[in-house]
Coordinates of C-alpha atoms in Angstrom, one line a residue:
M625 CA 105.1 -51.7 132.7
A626 CA 102.4 -54.3 133.1
D627 CA 100.9 -55.3 136.4
G628 CA 101.0 -58.7 138.0
D629 CA 98.2 -60.4 136.1
G630 CA 99.3 -59.2 132.7
L631 CA 95.8 -58.1 131.6
S632 CA 96.1 -54.3 132.2
E633 CA 98.9 -51.8 132.1
A634 CA 99.7 -49.2 134.8
A635 CA 100.2 -45.6 134.1
P636 CA 103.9 -44.7 133.4
D637 CA 105.8 -42.6 135.9
T638 CA 106.8 -40.0 133.4
A639 CA 105.0 -38.7 130.3
S640 CA 106.3 -40.0 127.1
P641 CA 107.6 -37.5 124.6
P642 CA 105.2 -36.1 122.1
A643 CA 104.8 -37.8 118.8
P644 CA 106.3 -36.1 115.8
A645 CA 104.2 -34.1 113.5
P646 CA 102.8 -35.8 110.4
G647 CA 105.3 -36.1 107.7
L648 CA 108.3 -35.8 110.0
S649 CA 110.4 -38.7 111.3
P650 CA 111.5 -39.0 115.0
S651 CA 114.8 -37.5 116.1
L652 CA 117.8 -39.7 115.0
G653 CA 121.4 -39.8 116.3
W654 CA 124.4 -38.8 114.2
R655 CA 125.1 -42.5 113.4
D656 CA 121.6 -43.0 112.1
R657 CA 121.8 -39.8 110.0
L658 CA 125.2 -40.9 108.6
R659 CA 123.8 -44.3 107.6
A660 CA 120.7 -42.7 106.1
G661 CA 123.0 -40.3 104.1
L662 CA 125.1 -43.2 102.9
A663 CA 122.0 -45.2 101.9
G664 CA 120.3 -42.3 100.1
T665 CA 121.6 -39.7 97.7
G666 CA 124.9 -39.3 99.6
A667 CA 126.1 -42.6 98.1
S668 CA 125.9 -41.2 94.6
L669 CA 127.9 -38.1 95.7
W670 CA 130.6 -40.3 97.2
F671 CA 130.8 -42.2 93.9
V672 CA 131.2 -39.1 91.9
A673 CA 133.9 -37.8 94.3
G674 CA 135.8 -41.1 93.9
L675 CA 135.8 -40.8 90.1
G676 CA 137.0 -37.2 90.3
L677 CA 139.9 -38.2 92.6
L678 CA 141.0 -40.9 90.2
Y679 CA 140.9 -38.5 87.3
A680 CA 143.1 -36.0 89.3
L681 CA 145.6 -38.6 90.2
R682 CA 145.8 -40.2 86.8
V683 CA 149.3 -38.8 86.1
P684 CA 151.0 -39.7 89.4
L685 CA 149.5 -43.2 89.4
R686 CA 150.3 -43.7 85.6
L687 CA 146.9 -45.0 85.0
C688 CA 147.2 -44.9 81.2
E689 CA 150.5 -46.9 81.2
N690 CA 149.1 -49.4 83.6
L691 CA 145.9 -49.8 81.5
A692 CA 148.0 -50.4 78.4
A693 CA 150.1 -53.0 80.2
V694 CA 146.9 -54.8 81.4
T695 CA 145.5 -54.7 77.8
V696 CA 148.8 -56.3 76.4
F697 CA 148.7 -58.9 79.2
L698 CA 145.1 -59.9 78.4
N699 CA 145.8 -60.1 74.7
S700 CA 148.8 -62.5 75.3
L701 CA 146.7 -65.0 77.3
T702 CA 146.2 -68.4 75.6
P703 CA 143.0 -70.5 75.6
K704 CA 144.6 -72.8 78.2
F705 CA 144.5 -69.9 80.7
Y706 CA 140.7 -69.5 80.2
V707 CA 140.2 -73.2 80.5
A708 CA 142.1 -73.3 83.8
L709 CA 140.3 -70.3 85.0
T710 CA 136.9 -71.8 84.3
G711 CA 137.8 -75.1 85.9
T712 CA 139.1 -73.3 89.0
S713 CA 136.0 -71.2 89.4
S714 CA 133.8 -74.2 88.9
L715 CA 135.7 -76.1 91.6
I716 CA 135.4 -73.2 94.1
S717 CA 131.7 -72.8 93.3
G718 CA 131.2 -76.5 94.0
L719 CA 133.1 -76.3 97.3
I720 CA 130.9 -73.3 98.3
F721 CA 127.8 -75.2 97.4
I722 CA 128.8 -78.3 99.4
F723 CA 129.6 -76.1 102.4
E724 CA 126.3 -74.3 102.1
W725 CA 124.4 -77.6 101.9
W726 CA 126.2 -79.0 105.0
Y727 CA 125.7 -75.8 107.0
F728 CA 122.0 -75.6 106.1
H729 CA 121.3 -79.2 107.1
K730 CA 123.2 -78.7 110.4
H731 CA 122.0 -75.2 111.4
G732 CA 118.8 -74.8 109.4
T733 CA 119.9 -71.5 107.7
S734 CA 122.2 -70.3 105.0
F735 CA 125.7 -69.3 106.1
I736 CA 125.9 -66.5 103.5
E737 CA 122.4 -65.2 104.5
Q738 CA 123.3 -65.3 108.2
V739 CA 126.5 -63.3 107.6
S740 CA 124.7 -60.8 105.5
V741 CA 121.9 -60.3 108.1
S742 CA 124.3 -60.2 111.1
H743 CA 127.2 -58.1 109.7
L744 CA 126.3 -56.4 106.5
R745 CA 122.8 -55.3 107.3
P746 CA 123.8 -53.0 110.3
L747 CA 126.4 -51.3 108.1
M748 CA 123.7 -50.6 105.5
G749 CA 121.3 -49.0 108.0
G750 CA 118.9 -52.0 108.2
T751 CA 118.7 -52.3 112.0
E752 CA 115.4 -53.1 113.7
S753 CA 113.7 -50.1 115.1
S754 CA 112.7 -49.7 118.7
I755 CA 109.2 -50.3 119.9
S756 CA 109.5 -47.9 122.8
S757 CA 109.7 -44.1 122.8
P758 CA 113.2 -42.9 121.9
G759 CA 115.2 -40.5 124.0
S760 CA 115.4 -42.3 127.4
P761 CA 117.9 -44.8 128.7
S762 CA 115.1 -47.3 129.6
S763 CA 113.8 -47.1 126.0
N764 CA 117.3 -47.8 124.7
R765 CA 117.6 -50.8 127.0
E766 CA 114.2 -52.1 125.9
S767 CA 115.1 -51.6 122.3
E768 CA 118.4 -53.5 122.7
T769 CA 116.5 -56.4 124.5
S770 CA 113.9 -56.4 121.8
R771 CA 116.5 -56.7 119.1
Q772 CA 118.3 -59.5 120.9
N773 CA 115.0 -61.4 121.4
L774 CA 114.1 -60.9 117.8
S775 CA 117.5 -62.2 116.6
V776 CA 117.4 -65.2 118.9
M777 CA 113.8 -66.2 118.0
Q778 CA 114.5 -65.7 114.3
K779 CA 117.4 -68.2 114.6
A780 CA 115.1 -70.5 116.7
W781 CA 112.4 -70.7 114.1
R782 CA 115.0 -71.4 111.3
E783 CA 116.5 -74.3 113.2
R784 CA 115.5 -77.8 112.0
N785 CA 116.6 -79.6 115.2
P786 CA 113.8 -79.4 117.8
P787 CA 116.2 -79.4 120.8
A788 CA 118.1 -76.5 119.3
R789 CA 114.8 -74.5 118.9
I790 CA 113.8 -75.2 122.5
K791 CA 117.2 -74.1 123.8
A792 CA 117.0 -70.9 121.8
A793 CA 113.5 -70.2 123.2
Y794 CA 114.9 -70.5 126.8
Q795 CA 117.7 -68.2 125.8
A796 CA 115.1 -65.6 124.7
L797 CA 113.2 -66.0 128.0
E798 CA 116.4 -65.4 129.9
L799 CA 116.9 -62.1 128.0
N800 CA 113.2 -61.1 128.4
N801 CA 110.6 -62.9 130.4
D802 CA 107.8 -61.4 128.3
C803 CA 108.9 -62.9 125.0
A804 CA 105.5 -64.2 123.6
T805 CA 107.0 -66.0 120.7
A806 CA 109.3 -68.0 123.0
Y807 CA 106.3 -69.3 124.9
V808 CA 104.6 -70.1 121.6
L809 CA 107.6 -72.2 120.5
L810 CA 107.7 -74.0 123.8
A811 CA 104.0 -74.8 123.6
E812 CA 104.4 -76.1 120.1
E813 CA 107.6 -78.1 120.6
E814 CA 108.1 -79.0 124.3
A815 CA 104.6 -79.5 125.6
T816 CA 103.6 -83.2 125.7
T817 CA 99.9 -82.7 126.6
I818 CA 97.2 -80.3 125.7
V819 CA 97.0 -79.0 129.3
D820 CA 100.7 -78.1 129.3
A821 CA 100.3 -76.4 125.9
E822 CA 97.4 -74.4 127.1
R823 CA 99.3 -73.3 130.2
L824 CA 102.2 -72.0 128.0
F825 CA 99.8 -70.3 125.6
K826 CA 98.2 -68.5 128.5
Q827 CA 101.7 -67.2 129.5
A828 CA 102.2 -66.2 125.9
L829 CA 98.9 -64.4 125.9
K830 CA 99.9 -62.2 128.9
A831 CA 103.2 -61.3 127.3
G832 CA 101.6 -60.8 123.9
E833 CA 98.9 -58.4 125.2
T834 CA 101.6 -56.3 127.0
I835 CA 103.7 -56.0 123.8
Y836 CA 100.6 -55.3 121.7
R837 CA 99.4 -52.4 123.9
R838 CA 103.0 -51.0 123.8
S839 CA 103.1 -51.2 120.0
Q840 CA 99.7 -49.5 119.8
Q841 CA 101.1 -46.4 121.6
C842 CA 104.0 -46.1 119.2
Q843 CA 102.4 -47.1 115.9
H844 CA 102.2 -43.6 114.5
Q845 CA 105.9 -42.7 115.1
S846 CA 107.4 -44.3 112.0
P847 CA 106.7 -47.0 109.4
Q848 CA 108.9 -49.3 111.4
H849 CA 106.6 -49.0 114.4
E850 CA 103.6 -49.8 112.1
A851 CA 105.3 -52.9 110.9
Q852 CA 106.0 -53.9 114.5
L853 CA 102.3 -53.4 115.4
R854 CA 101.2 -55.7 112.5
R855 CA 103.6 -58.4 113.6
D856 CA 102.5 -58.1 117.3
T857 CA 98.9 -58.3 116.1
N858 CA 99.5 -61.5 114.2
V859 CA 101.3 -63.0 117.2
L860 CA 98.4 -62.1 119.5
V861 CA 95.7 -63.5 117.1
Y862 CA 97.7 -66.7 116.6
I863 CA 98.0 -67.2 120.4
K864 CA 94.2 -66.7 121.0
R865 CA 93.4 -69.0 118.1
R866 CA 95.6 -71.7 119.6
L867 CA 94.0 -71.2 123.0
A868 CA 90.6 -71.7 121.3
M869 CA 91.8 -75.0 119.7
C870 CA 93.1 -76.2 123.1
A871 CA 89.7 -75.5 124.6
R872 CA 88.1 -77.4 121.7
K873 CA 90.3 -80.4 122.3
L874 CA 89.7 -80.4 126.1
G875 CA 85.9 -80.5 125.5
R876 CA 85.2 -76.8 126.3
I877 CA 83.6 -76.3 122.9
R878 CA 81.4 -73.3 123.8
E879 CA 84.4 -71.5 125.3
A880 CA 86.3 -72.2 122.1
V881 CA 83.4 -70.8 120.0
K882 CA 83.3 -67.7 122.0
I883 CA 87.0 -67.0 121.6
M884 CA 86.8 -67.5 117.9
R885 CA 83.8 -65.3 117.5
D886 CA 85.5 -62.5 119.5
L887 CA 88.6 -62.8 117.3
M888 CA 86.5 -62.6 114.1
K889 CA 84.8 -59.4 115.4
E890 CA 88.0 -57.8 116.7
F891 CA 90.2 -58.6 113.7
P892 CA 87.9 -59.1 110.7
P893 CA 90.7 -58.5 108.1
L894 CA 92.7 -61.5 109.3
T895 CA 90.9 -64.1 107.3
M896 CA 94.1 -65.7 106.1
L897 CA 94.4 -67.4 109.6
N898 CA 91.3 -69.5 108.7
I899 CA 89.7 -68.9 112.1
H900 CA 86.2 -69.4 110.5
E901 CA 87.2 -72.9 109.5
N902 CA 88.0 -73.8 113.1
L903 CA 84.7 -72.2 114.1
L904 CA 82.8 -74.3 111.5
E905 CA 84.2 -77.5 113.0
S906 CA 83.3 -76.5 116.5
L907 CA 79.8 -75.6 115.6
L908 CA 79.4 -78.9 113.8
E909 CA 80.5 -80.6 117.0
L910 CA 77.7 -78.7 118.8
Q911 CA 75.3 -79.7 116.0
A912 CA 74.4 -76.0 115.6
Y913 CA 73.6 -76.3 111.9
A914 CA 71.9 -72.9 111.8
D915 CA 75.0 -71.1 113.1
V916 CA 77.1 -73.1 110.6
Q917 CA 74.8 -71.9 107.8
A918 CA 75.3 -68.3 109.0
V919 CA 79.0 -68.6 109.0
L920 CA 79.0 -70.1 105.5
A921 CA 76.7 -67.3 104.2
K922 CA 79.4 -64.8 105.3
Y923 CA 82.5 -66.6 104.1
D924 CA 81.3 -68.8 101.2
D925 CA 81.4 -65.8 98.9
I926 CA 82.7 -65.7 95.3
S927 CA 85.2 -62.9 96.3
L928 CA 86.8 -64.8 99.2
P929 CA 89.2 -67.7 98.9
K930 CA 87.7 -71.2 99.2
S931 CA 88.9 -74.3 101.0
A932 CA 87.9 -77.9 101.4
A933 CA 86.3 -77.1 104.8
I934 CA 84.0 -74.5 103.3
C935 CA 83.0 -76.4 100.2
Y936 CA 82.4 -79.8 101.8
T937 CA 80.6 -78.2 104.8
A938 CA 78.2 -76.5 102.5
A939 CA 77.7 -79.9 100.7
L940 CA 77.1 -81.6 104.1
L941 CA 74.4 -79.1 105.1
K942 CA 72.5 -79.6 101.8
T943 CA 73.0 -83.4 102.0
R944 CA 71.6 -83.4 105.5
T945 CA 68.1 -82.4 104.2
V946 CA 67.7 -85.4 101.8
S947 CA 70.2 -88.1 102.9
D948 CA 68.0 -90.0 105.3
K949 CA 65.4 -90.7 102.6
F950 CA 67.7 -91.0 99.6
S951 CA 67.8 -94.3 97.6
P952 CA 69.6 -94.8 94.3
E953 CA 66.8 -97.2 93.1
T954 CA 64.0 -94.8 93.9
A955 CA 65.9 -91.9 92.4
S956 CA 66.5 -93.8 89.1
R957 CA 62.8 -94.6 88.8
R958 CA 61.2 -91.2 89.7
G959 CA 64.2 -88.9 89.1
L960 CA 65.8 -86.4 91.5
S961 CA 63.9 -83.8 93.5
T962 CA 64.9 -80.2 93.7
A963 CA 66.5 -80.6 97.1
E964 CA 68.4 -83.7 95.9
I965 CA 69.6 -81.9 92.8
N966 CA 70.9 -79.1 95.0
A967 CA 72.7 -81.6 97.2
V968 CA 74.3 -83.4 94.3
E969 CA 75.4 -80.1 92.7
A970 CA 77.0 -79.1 96.1
I971 CA 78.9 -82.4 96.2
H972 CA 80.1 -81.9 92.6
R973 CA 81.3 -78.4 93.5
A974 CA 83.2 -79.7 96.5
V975 CA 84.7 -82.6 94.6
E976 CA 85.9 -80.2 91.8
F977 CA 87.6 -78.0 94.3
N978 CA 89.4 -81.0 96.0
P979 CA 88.9 -84.4 94.4
H980 CA 91.0 -86.2 97.0
V981 CA 88.6 -85.8 100.0
P982 CA 85.9 -88.5 99.1
K983 CA 88.3 -91.3 99.2
Y984 CA 89.2 -90.5 102.8
L985 CA 85.6 -89.8 103.8
L986 CA 84.4 -93.1 102.3
E987 CA 87.5 -94.9 103.9
M988 CA 88.8 -96.0 100.5
K989 CA 92.2 -94.8 101.6
S990 CA 93.7 -95.0 105.1
L991 CA 93.9 -91.8 107.1
I992 CA 97.1 -90.5 108.7
L993 CA 97.9 -87.6 111.1
P994 CA 97.6 -84.3 109.2
P995 CA 100.9 -82.6 108.4
E996 CA 102.1 -79.3 109.9
H997 CA 101.4 -77.4 106.7
I998 CA 98.8 -78.1 104.0
L999 CA 98.3 -77.2 100.4
K1000 CA 95.0 -75.9 99.2
R1001 CA 93.3 -78.4 96.8
G1002 CA 96.0 -81.0 97.5
D1003 CA 96.1 -84.3 99.2
S1004 CA 97.4 -82.8 102.4
E1005 CA 94.3 -80.6 102.7
A1006 CA 92.1 -83.6 102.1
I1007 CA 93.8 -85.5 104.9
A1008 CA 93.4 -82.6 107.3
Y1009 CA 89.7 -82.1 106.5
A1010 CA 88.8 -85.8 106.7
F1011 CA 90.7 -86.2 109.9
F1012 CA 88.6 -83.6 111.7
H1013 CA 85.3 -83.8 109.8
L1014 CA 84.7 -87.5 109.2
Q1015 CA 82.8 -87.9 112.4
H1016 CA 80.4 -85.1 111.3
W1017 CA 79.6 -86.9 108.1
K1018 CA 79.1 -90.2 110.0
R1019 CA 76.7 -88.5 112.4
I1020 CA 74.3 -87.6 109.6
E1021 CA 72.4 -90.7 108.4
G1022 CA 72.8 -91.4 104.7
A1023 CA 75.3 -88.6 104.0
L1024 CA 78.2 -90.9 103.1
N1025 CA 75.8 -93.0 101.0
L1026 CA 74.7 -90.0 98.9
L1027 CA 78.4 -89.0 98.6
Q1028 CA 79.4 -92.5 97.4
C1029 CA 76.6 -92.5 94.8
T1030 CA 77.3 -89.1 93.3
W1031 CA 80.9 -88.0 93.7
E1032 CA 82.3 -89.7 90.7
G1033 CA 79.9 -87.9 88.4
T1034 CA 81.9 -84.8 88.9
F1035 CA 84.6 -85.9 86.5
R1036 CA 82.1 -86.1 83.6
M1037 CA 81.4 -82.4 84.0
I1038 CA 85.0 -81.2 84.1
P1039 CA 86.6 -80.6 80.7
Y1040 CA 89.4 -83.0 79.8
P1041 CA 92.2 -82.3 79.4
L1042 CA 92.2 -79.8 82.2
E1043 CA 92.6 -76.6 80.1
K1044 CA 89.8 -75.0 82.0
G1045 CA 87.6 -75.8 85.0
H1046 CA 83.9 -75.9 85.5
L1047 CA 83.2 -73.8 88.7
F1048 CA 86.8 -73.1 89.8
Y1049 CA 90.1 -72.5 88.1
P1050 CA 91.7 -75.5 86.4
Y1051 CA 93.2 -78.0 88.8
P1052 CA 96.9 -77.2 89.3
S1053 CA 99.4 -79.8 88.1
C1054 CA 102.0 -79.0 90.8
T1055 CA 100.0 -80.4 93.8
E1056 CA 101.5 -83.9 93.6
T1057 CA 105.1 -82.6 93.9
A1058 CA 104.3 -80.3 96.8
D1059 CA 102.3 -82.9 98.7
R1060 CA 105.1 -85.4 98.4
E1061 CA 107.3 -82.9 100.3
L1062 CA 104.6 -82.2 102.9
L1063 CA 103.5 -85.7 103.6
P1064 CA 105.5 -88.6 105.0
T1065 CA 107.2 -91.0 102.7
F1066 CA 105.2 -94.1 103.7
H1067 CA 101.9 -92.4 102.7
H1068 CA 100.7 -93.1 99.1
V1069 CA 100.0 -89.7 97.8
S1070 CA 96.6 -89.4 96.1
V1071 CA 96.8 -88.1 92.5
Y1072 CA 94.0 -86.3 90.7
P1073 CA 91.7 -89.0 89.3
K1074 CA 92.4 -89.2 85.5
K1075 CA 89.9 -90.6 83.0
E1076 CA 90.8 -94.1 81.8
L1077 CA 91.5 -94.5 78.1
P1078 CA 89.2 -97.0 76.2
F1079 CA 90.4 -100.5 75.4
F1080 CA 90.5 -99.8 71.7
I1081 CA 93.1 -97.0 72.1
H1082 CA 95.3 -99.4 74.1
F1083 CA 94.9 -102.2 71.6
T1084 CA 95.6 -99.8 68.7
A1085 CA 98.7 -98.5 70.3
G1086 CA 100.0 -102.0 71.1
L1087 CA 99.3 -103.2 67.5
C1088 CA 101.1 -100.3 65.9
S1089 CA 104.1 -100.6 68.2
S1090 CA 104.5 -104.3 67.6
T1091 CA 104.1 -103.9 63.8
A1092 CA 106.7 -101.2 63.8
M1093 CA 109.1 -103.4 65.8
I1094 CA 108.6 -106.3 63.5
A1095 CA 109.2 -104.1 60.5
L1096 CA 112.4 -102.7 62.0
L1097 CA 113.7 -106.2 62.8
T1098 CA 112.8 -107.5 59.3
H1099 CA 114.7 -104.6 57.8
Q1100 CA 117.8 -105.2 59.9
F1101 CA 117.9 -109.0 59.9
P1102 CA 115.8 -110.2 56.9
E1103 CA 117.2 -113.8 56.8
I1104 CA 116.7 -114.6 60.5
M1105 CA 113.3 -113.0 60.5
G1106 CA 112.3 -115.1 57.5
V1107 CA 113.3 -118.3 59.4
F1108 CA 111.3 -117.2 62.4
A1109 CA 108.3 -116.3 60.2
K1110 CA 108.4 -119.8 58.5
A1111 CA 108.7 -121.5 61.8
G1112 CA 105.8 -119.6 63.3
L1113 CA 103.6 -120.1 60.3
Y1114 CA 104.3 -123.9 60.2
R1115 CA 103.6 -124.2 63.9
L1116 CA 100.3 -122.4 63.4
Y1117 CA 99.5 -124.7 60.5
V1118 CA 100.3 -127.8 62.6
C1119 CA 98.0 -126.6 65.4
I1120 CA 95.2 -125.9 63.0
Q1121 CA 95.6 -129.5 61.5
L1122 CA 95.5 -131.0 65.0
R1123 CA 92.4 -129.1 65.8
L1124 CA 90.7 -130.2 62.6
L1125 CA 91.6 -133.9 63.2
N1126 CA 90.2 -133.8 66.7
S1127 CA 87.0 -132.1 65.7
Q1128 CA 86.5 -134.6 62.8
K1129 CA 87.0 -137.5 65.3
L1130 CA 84.4 -136.1 67.6
S1131 CA 81.9 -135.4 64.8
N1132 CA 82.2 -139.1 63.5
I1133 CA 81.4 -140.5 67.0
D1134 CA 77.6 -140.0 67.2
V1135 CA 76.3 -142.9 69.4
P1136 CA 73.9 -143.0 72.3
A1137 CA 75.2 -142.7 75.8
N1138 CA 74.1 -146.3 76.8
R1139 CA 76.2 -147.8 73.9
L1140 CA 79.3 -145.8 74.5
Q1141 CA 81.0 -148.6 76.4
E1142 CA 80.3 -151.2 73.7
S1143 CA 81.6 -148.9 70.9
E1144 CA 84.8 -148.4 72.8
T1145 CA 85.5 -152.1 72.8
S1146 CA 84.5 -152.8 69.2
P1147 CA 87.4 -153.7 66.7
Q1148 CA 86.2 -151.2 64.2
V1149 CA 86.5 -148.2 66.6
R1150 CA 89.9 -149.5 67.8
G1151 CA 91.1 -149.6 64.2
E1152 CA 90.0 -146.0 63.6
D1153 CA 91.8 -144.9 66.7
Q1154 CA 95.0 -146.6 65.6
V1155 CA 94.7 -144.8 62.2
L1156 CA 94.2 -141.4 63.8
A1157 CA 97.1 -142.1 66.2
K1158 CA 99.4 -142.9 63.3
E1159 CA 98.4 -139.7 61.5
Q1160 CA 99.1 -137.6 64.5
E1161 CA 102.5 -139.3 65.0
Q1162 CA 103.4 -138.6 61.4
V1163 CA 102.5 -134.9 61.8
T1164 CA 104.5 -134.7 65.0
I1165 CA 107.6 -136.3 63.4
S1166 CA 107.4 -133.9 60.5
Y1167 CA 107.1 -130.9 62.8
S1168 CA 110.1 -132.1 64.9
S1169 CA 112.2 -132.6 61.8
N1170 CA 111.4 -129.1 60.6
S1171 CA 112.3 -127.7 64.0
N1172 CA 115.6 -129.5 63.9
W1173 CA 116.3 -128.0 60.4
N1174 CA 115.5 -124.5 61.7
Q1175 CA 117.8 -125.0 64.6
K1176 CA 120.7 -126.1 62.3
F1177 CA 120.1 -123.1 60.0
L1178 CA 120.2 -120.7 62.9
T1179 CA 123.5 -122.3 64.2
Q1180 CA 125.1 -121.9 60.7
Q1181 CA 124.0 -118.3 60.6

């Protein structure tokens, strides 16, 4: 049992039973042995025994006669029976699907899965193992409580309704006050301030350390105990990481850095929790750029998975050395220096990994709150990175200016279409669909920037499409298309004639500006205007008569 402060564990009153020898499993009850026999080779023996019993009773049961009768019955069935059978099975399947969909949206889990886990798994020998030493009544009680807590919390995490999750967490605390995952759920779901969340995480830390030490004592008893230890380790690391993030938000940045460094030293294999990314952000807030470079030297390795935080932080550090003196005009005249080339290459590397980030850093797109889950190289990761790191880019003078001048050059280096990448694997095509599920509906999801096609390709495609459409209509309706063609050509001819007449009129009038008023009042000019007006009127009358003729022809058709 743990003492009052939850940080140390008192010595037990009685010695725990010795651990079994290597290669041997702990002592099991007759029920466990029976289940193990049914799940192992005993199941095949039972199957063989059943077949032998049927063979022995084939005469009293008249199996041959019944089999012949069934064969005759199946041969006498008509196709209508199979159609009805197919329709009935489809109807039943549809009803089951609708019920499963309704049950999942209401309870957050599958009904068939829940029944299988709750009722069929114990019969098949899949019960959860105890985390205490077997053989004593207290260990049996602790094992039963642990199983109940695990069942309640599994149901709580599957619930989609937040009040139902909170209610299940309180139920788990009623069963066992040292349920660490229940405190974690309450800190994530019920706490309204960071102070309240930190208080609940501290309670979860006390319970998690107690369970972790208990699991360490029993880890070598069976594979189930080892799995239990791994799970308790993940819970403990998650709680400490969340406490570090609470300290970071409350302004205790050095305390947060210390917690994260201790976690990375104590649990180095757990890189999938991305503790180093939280450490990078905290060190950038402290402006400890040398420590940031040391963390990047350890985790920005070719053998380790990358992220937007790692790639863009590396680009930020290289940009910091040249951004204050960078000028596009100066760089175009004298060329880029070695440090500027390194900074530009780092920006190109980061943009190739996640091309959505620059639009948020340059405030070309509006930021929203980061989602609960993110997708690597997707829009959700870009939002999360820009939300927490935009202030660090603004703090360094000229960093955003250099990013704005160079980030679009990345797309000229990446092969198109994306059959292969330049520095990373080809950009996945499934990120847009996944981001639409992770991000809210009002957010316009950023899509990977595609190269724009030249105008000649669009013009050629439009010309070919229109030509094919005209050819198809001419083939189907030759007479009507002929009428339209004549009308169009005649209208074009009339327009050209009017243009020529107007241009001829303007070319004939070549007088100085001071005599313009006199020429307008002269009889000769007025006569020429009357002649031109009559000609235009005749052209208009002939065009209108031709249009009336076309309309009558279309009406007759």
